[in-house]
Amino acid sequence: MRDAIITLTTDFGEASPYVAAVKGVILGIHGAARIVDLSHEIPAHDVRAASFFLASSIVYFPPGVLHVVVVDPGVGSERALLFVEIGGHRLLAPDNGCWTELARRVGGAPRVIRLEDEGYWRQPVSATFHGRDILAPVAGWLSRGLDPALLGPVIAQWTSLNLPQPELTPNRLRGEVVFVDRFGNLITNIPAEPWASMAARGARIEVGAAEVAQISRTYADVAAGTVTALVSSSNTLEIAVAEGSAASRLGAKVGTRVQVTATG
Amino acid sequence: MRDAIITLTTDFGEASPYVAAVKGVILGIHGAARIVDLSHEIPAHDVRAASFFLASSIVYFPPGVLHVVVVDPGVGSERALLFVEIGGHRLLAPDNGCWTELARRVGGAPRVIRLEDEGYWRQPVSATFHGRDILAPVAGWLSRGLDPALLGPVIAQWTSLNLPQPELTPNRLRGEVVFVDRFGNLITNIPAEPWASMAARGARIEVGAAEVAQISRTYADVAAGTVTALVSSSNTLEIAVAEGSAASRLGAKVGTRVQVTATG
Amino acid sequence: MRDAIITLTTDFGEASPYVAAVKGVILGIHGAARIVDLSHEIPAHDVRAASFFLASSIVYFPPGVLHVVVVDPGVGSERALLFVEIGGHRLLAPDNGCWTELARRVGGAPRVIRLEDEGYWRQPVSATFHGRDILAPVAGWLSRGLDPALLGPVIAQWTSLNLPQPELTPNRLRGEVVFVDRFGNLITNIPAEPWASMAARGARIEVGAAEVAQISRTYADVAAGTVTALVSSSNTLEIAVAEGSAASRLGAKVGTRVQVTATG
């Protein structure tokens, strides 16, 4: 039963007992749940990083899987906790916008329920660990087949994360680095399509103050050490250094401006 | 079947092949075992850190789950390896005291068996990797339903970890930081209860040489950057900085002294 | 069914969404597959490190388990992707030699199939992420019972990794450090057997410019801080510091020369 798969995405870090506590609570309610770790290394309290992570990974999962997200700088405040269903994907997450970019990419209207029925929560509820005391037990119940409608009211308003959107004009594309992977590759928010056409006609690519001279299909197409622009696996503009780190070479990080200017 | 869940807690680190070897041996004996990672980032050889980790996480698991703990600085020496049953929780661990704080919190008398029957071990047994050669195969057999009584004799003496206990007097509470989480929050060993009552009447809170001026229910209740005292998710005194790191701000780490003095 | 276990070994790092994407694609094809993480912290693009990792861990798994390896500096180039069966172990990996040391240790002739039938791939195939678009879906299909013969042609030539082999003469053994674990222990490629015999007669052990004065059976046999030589859990010469790090103490790392000279 696909419903019995529960994924976890947190900013707890690999060393803390918090991840283990969440797993224990889930298994205490549903011993047959199959827990799949997505990452526990989302940068601490970084809702924007969580947003990129979810938008880049949840889309590959089959419908019915339940995704629990605990990146929750507002824990204990009045921020709500949500059950979200979008394009068949099901999430439990704080109402901090971490899932709205995913929804935008998936398209369609999400069904959003605010968790209110405390009967499905662990008692007493800690003021600082709703992942363990609310999201984990609710995940356990949902994976056992509980109807989400029982969790609380359907709501029509929620927090949206306003991610910086690229400016795409016929002669210039402006965006920024949204993720630096472990290889130092720079993933930007400039979509592959306007970029590839512009590049085919001739274009100058700038990352911060540096210029990228080369364009290639993949890393292996250029000599080691060459800075190159290519289409990322997320179908956006990516800047890489073959067998090296573009982040180190160009001094770039999340937020660094990227600009493509037509020259042809 | 809950018995078929085996959790792993080690200090091997995420990069080493040791974790994989342990998983391979378990699955070789019981292909249907469901392995759940708790952490492989316990600080190297740090039995005290393992003790805090286990006491803070195993309690949330349902009875019957088998918890394998490989934090084993004494590997190859005469230290025993143990099967422990306490309050329904089942552990396999070296006899170095890593589980005794958990037992103290759970309460009741543990059933402790010293692993002696080499028929359930992998042969030959390496002098440096009992996790792979003894604990993993024994975990595999137990998860298949083996009666723990067959593993060796019940014993009445074992190594206890003497953790520093807080001094709790009517006008002063003295303890220390026992865990620093990824957010830089300082988890202490001072129980919430005497602390909260004292704080309600008025109290001075000191962490090392620094004073904590604020008390709150959760992180979000104070302005960003504020040092605040609150009740941790383990129900002890916690020191945090809203949207920041108390560890960095106060220069605190595991072992830093914490003192609460009644002023009201 | 053991066939439904799929392990993952990558150099993606714990923080990236790439691991999650691979898991999603697998579960989308085979919702009942049981995914087991081996490591996502193989050093970036380090095929030699992947080789050591696989040779040191896959051997402990039962036959039939499917091991997916994504350490793929040549992604997008003409390098092939392979299905390999060796001694009952099944792997999906790039044709970069990461599995040939494992095959050498297991012995016997591998069955090697080049992945060519795009009908089992995710479409469109990204130029930079064949782990997600080729290896993951093929793993899903194989775990559902697909006959590997349908994936592509059996091939007789592939890339072999030429690891530095130790020089073993009657009076001198020369090798190098091939892995440094989290404890700072130095695992070498000098087999236990010639070494142990030579050591029993009297031998000088050198690691880089440093000499190792002590020999022991395990870490606990020598005083804290002592540098000692012992048999590793991989059955090779290992250099360790009791309750300390041999890597730090001796300034050693992967590639540091190790030499044993008979003196007896």
Coordinates of C-alpha atoms in Angstrom, one line a residue, chain C residues 7-237:
Chain C
T7 CA 20.4 -0.2 -1.7
L8 CA 21.7 3.3 -2.6
T9 CA 25.4 4.5 -2.6
T10 CA 26.0 8.0 -3.9
D11 CA 28.2 11.0 -3.6
F12 CA 25.2 13.4 -3.5
G13 CA 25.6 14.4 0.1
E14 CA 22.8 14.3 2.7
A15 CA 21.6 17.8 1.9
S16 CA 20.7 17.6 -1.8
P17 CA 17.4 16.8 -3.3
Y18 CA 19.0 14.3 -5.7
V19 CA 18.8 11.4 -3.3
A20 CA 15.1 12.1 -2.7
A21 CA 14.5 12.3 -6.5
V22 CA 16.1 8.8 -7.0
K23 CA 14.0 7.4 -4.2
G24 CA 10.8 8.9 -5.6
V25 CA 11.4 7.5 -9.1
I26 CA 12.1 4.0 -7.7
L27 CA 9.0 4.0 -5.6
G28 CA 7.0 5.3 -8.5
I29 CA 7.8 2.2 -10.4
H30 CA 7.7 -0.2 -7.5
G31 CA 5.9 1.0 -4.5
A32 CA 6.8 -2.1 -2.5
A33 CA 10.6 -1.7 -3.0
R34 CA 12.5 -1.5 0.3
I35 CA 15.1 1.2 -0.1
V36 CA 18.2 0.9 2.2
D37 CA 20.7 3.8 2.3
L38 CA 24.3 2.7 2.4
S39 CA 26.0 6.1 2.1
H40 CA 25.4 9.4 0.4
E41 CA 28.8 10.7 1.6
I42 CA 31.1 9.1 -0.8
P43 CA 33.7 11.9 -1.6
A44 CA 32.4 13.8 -4.6
H45 CA 33.4 12.2 -7.9
D46 CA 35.8 9.8 -6.2
V47 CA 35.5 6.5 -8.0
R48 CA 38.4 5.1 -6.0
A49 CA 36.6 5.8 -2.7
A50 CA 33.4 4.3 -4.1
S51 CA 35.4 1.2 -5.1
F52 CA 36.8 0.7 -1.5
F53 CA 33.3 1.3 -0.1
L54 CA 31.6 -1.3 -2.3
A55 CA 34.4 -3.9 -1.9
S56 CA 34.1 -3.4 1.9
S57 CA 30.4 -3.6 2.3
I58 CA 28.5 -5.4 -0.6
V59 CA 30.2 -8.7 0.3
Y60 CA 28.2 -8.8 3.6
F61 CA 24.8 -8.6 1.8
P62 CA 22.8 -11.7 0.8
P63 CA 22.5 -12.5 -2.8
G64 CA 19.7 -11.0 -4.8
V65 CA 19.8 -7.5 -3.2
L66 CA 20.1 -4.8 -5.9
H67 CA 22.8 -2.2 -5.2
V68 CA 22.5 1.1 -7.0
V69 CA 25.7 3.1 -7.2
V70 CA 25.7 6.8 -8.4
V71 CA 29.2 8.1 -8.3
D72 CA 29.4 9.3 -11.8
P73 CA 31.8 12.0 -12.8
G74 CA 31.3 11.0 -16.4
V75 CA 27.6 11.6 -16.5
G76 CA 26.3 12.5 -19.9
S77 CA 29.4 11.4 -21.7
E78 CA 29.6 8.2 -23.7
R79 CA 30.5 6.1 -20.7
A80 CA 28.0 3.2 -20.4
L81 CA 25.7 2.3 -17.5
L82 CA 25.9 -1.3 -16.4
F83 CA 24.0 -4.0 -14.8
V84 CA 26.5 -6.3 -13.1
E85 CA 25.9 -9.7 -11.4
I86 CA 28.9 -11.1 -9.5
G87 CA 28.7 -13.9 -6.9
G88 CA 25.0 -13.4 -6.6
H89 CA 25.4 -9.6 -5.9
R90 CA 23.6 -7.4 -8.3
L91 CA 24.6 -3.8 -9.1
L92 CA 23.6 -0.9 -11.3
A93 CA 26.5 1.4 -11.8
P94 CA 28.3 3.7 -14.3
D95 CA 31.1 1.9 -16.3
N96 CA 33.8 3.7 -14.4
G97 CA 35.4 0.7 -12.6
C98 CA 33.7 1.4 -9.2
W99 CA 32.7 -2.3 -8.9
T100 CA 35.7 -4.1 -10.3
E101 CA 37.6 -4.3 -7.0
L102 CA 34.5 -5.9 -5.5
A103 CA 34.4 -8.4 -8.3
R104 CA 38.1 -9.2 -7.8
R105 CA 37.4 -10.0 -4.1
V106 CA 34.3 -12.0 -4.8
G107 CA 36.0 -13.9 -7.5
G108 CA 34.4 -15.7 -10.5
A109 CA 33.3 -14.1 -13.8
P110 CA 30.8 -11.2 -13.7
R111 CA 27.8 -11.1 -15.9
V112 CA 27.8 -7.5 -17.3
I113 CA 25.0 -6.0 -19.3
R114 CA 25.1 -2.5 -20.9
L115 CA 21.9 -0.6 -20.4
E116 CA 20.5 0.2 -23.8
D117 CA 16.8 -0.3 -23.9
E118 CA 15.4 3.2 -23.3
G119 CA 11.9 1.8 -22.7
Y120 CA 12.9 1.2 -19.1
W121 CA 14.2 4.7 -18.7
R122 CA 12.6 7.9 -17.5
Q123 CA 11.9 10.3 -20.4
P124 CA 13.3 12.8 -21.2
V125 CA 16.7 11.7 -20.0
S126 CA 18.6 14.6 -18.4
A127 CA 22.2 15.1 -19.6
T128 CA 23.4 15.5 -16.0
F129 CA 21.3 13.1 -13.8
H130 CA 21.3 9.5 -15.1
G131 CA 21.0 8.3 -11.6
R132 CA 17.4 9.6 -11.5
D133 CA 16.5 9.1 -15.1
I134 CA 18.2 5.7 -16.0
L135 CA 19.5 3.9 -12.9
A136 CA 16.5 4.5 -10.7
P137 CA 13.8 3.4 -13.1
V138 CA 15.8 0.4 -14.1
A139 CA 16.2 -0.5 -10.4
G140 CA 12.5 -0.2 -10.0
W141 CA 11.8 -2.6 -12.9
L142 CA 14.5 -5.1 -11.8
S143 CA 13.1 -5.2 -8.3
R144 CA 9.7 -6.0 -9.8
G145 CA 11.3 -9.0 -11.4
L146 CA 12.3 -7.8 -14.8
D147 CA 14.8 -10.1 -16.5
P148 CA 18.1 -8.2 -16.7
A149 CA 18.6 -9.7 -20.2
L150 CA 16.0 -7.3 -21.5
L151 CA 18.0 -4.2 -20.5
G152 CA 20.6 -4.5 -23.2
P153 CA 23.4 -6.7 -24.5
V154 CA 25.8 -8.8 -22.5
I155 CA 29.3 -7.2 -22.9
A156 CA 32.7 -8.6 -22.4
Q157 CA 34.7 -5.4 -21.9
W158 CA 34.4 -2.7 -19.3
T159 CA 36.4 -0.2 -17.4
S160 CA 38.5 -1.7 -14.7
L161 CA 39.9 0.4 -11.9
N162 CA 43.6 -0.2 -11.5
L163 CA 44.0 0.3 -7.8
P164 CA 47.5 0.5 -6.5
Q165 CA 48.3 -3.1 -5.4
P166 CA 50.7 -3.7 -2.5
E167 CA 54.1 -5.1 -3.2
L168 CA 54.6 -8.2 -1.1
T169 CA 58.1 -9.7 -0.9
P170 CA 59.5 -12.0 1.8
N171 CA 61.2 -9.2 3.7
R172 CA 59.2 -6.2 2.8
L173 CA 55.6 -5.3 2.4
R174 CA 54.7 -2.0 0.7
G175 CA 51.3 -0.5 0.4
E176 CA 49.3 2.5 1.2
V177 CA 46.4 3.9 3.2
V178 CA 43.2 3.3 1.3
F179 CA 40.6 4.5 3.8
V180 CA 40.6 6.8 6.9
D181 CA 37.5 6.1 9.0
R182 CA 35.7 8.5 11.3
F183 CA 37.9 7.5 14.2
G184 CA 41.0 8.4 12.3
N185 CA 42.0 4.7 11.9
L186 CA 44.1 4.1 8.8
I187 CA 43.0 1.1 6.8
T188 CA 45.8 -0.1 4.4
N189 CA 45.8 -2.4 1.5
I190 CA 48.5 -4.7 3.0
P191 CA 46.8 -8.1 3.7
A192 CA 46.8 -9.4 7.2
E193 CA 48.4 -12.6 6.4
P194 CA 51.9 -11.8 5.2
W195 CA 51.9 -8.9 7.7
A196 CA 51.0 -10.9 10.8
S197 CA 53.6 -13.6 10.1
M198 CA 56.3 -11.0 9.5
A199 CA 55.3 -9.1 12.6
A200 CA 55.5 -12.2 14.7
R201 CA 59.2 -12.6 13.7
G202 CA 59.9 -9.0 14.2
A203 CA 59.2 -6.1 11.8
R204 CA 59.5 -2.3 11.5
I205 CA 56.3 -0.6 10.5
E206 CA 56.4 2.8 8.8
V207 CA 53.6 5.1 7.9
G208 CA 54.9 8.0 5.8
A209 CA 57.9 9.2 7.9
A210 CA 56.6 7.8 11.2
E211 CA 57.3 4.5 12.8
V212 CA 54.7 2.4 14.6
A213 CA 56.2 0.8 17.7
Q214 CA 53.3 -1.2 19.0
I215 CA 51.4 -4.2 17.7
S216 CA 48.1 -5.3 19.3
R217 CA 45.0 -7.4 18.8
T218 CA 42.6 -4.6 19.4
Y219 CA 42.4 -0.9 20.3
A220 CA 41.7 -1.6 24.0
D221 CA 45.0 -3.6 24.4
V222 CA 47.2 -0.6 24.5
A223 CA 47.3 2.6 26.6
A224 CA 45.2 5.6 25.5
G225 CA 47.2 7.6 23.0
T226 CA 49.4 4.8 21.8
V227 CA 50.0 4.3 18.1
T228 CA 49.4 0.6 17.3
A229 CA 49.3 -1.7 14.3
L230 CA 46.5 -4.3 14.2
V231 CA 44.4 -6.4 11.8
S232 CA 41.5 -4.4 10.4
S233 CA 38.0 -5.6 10.1
S234 CA 38.7 -5.9 6.4
N235 CA 41.5 -8.3 7.2
T236 CA 44.3 -5.9 6.3
L237 CA 47.0 -4.0 8.3

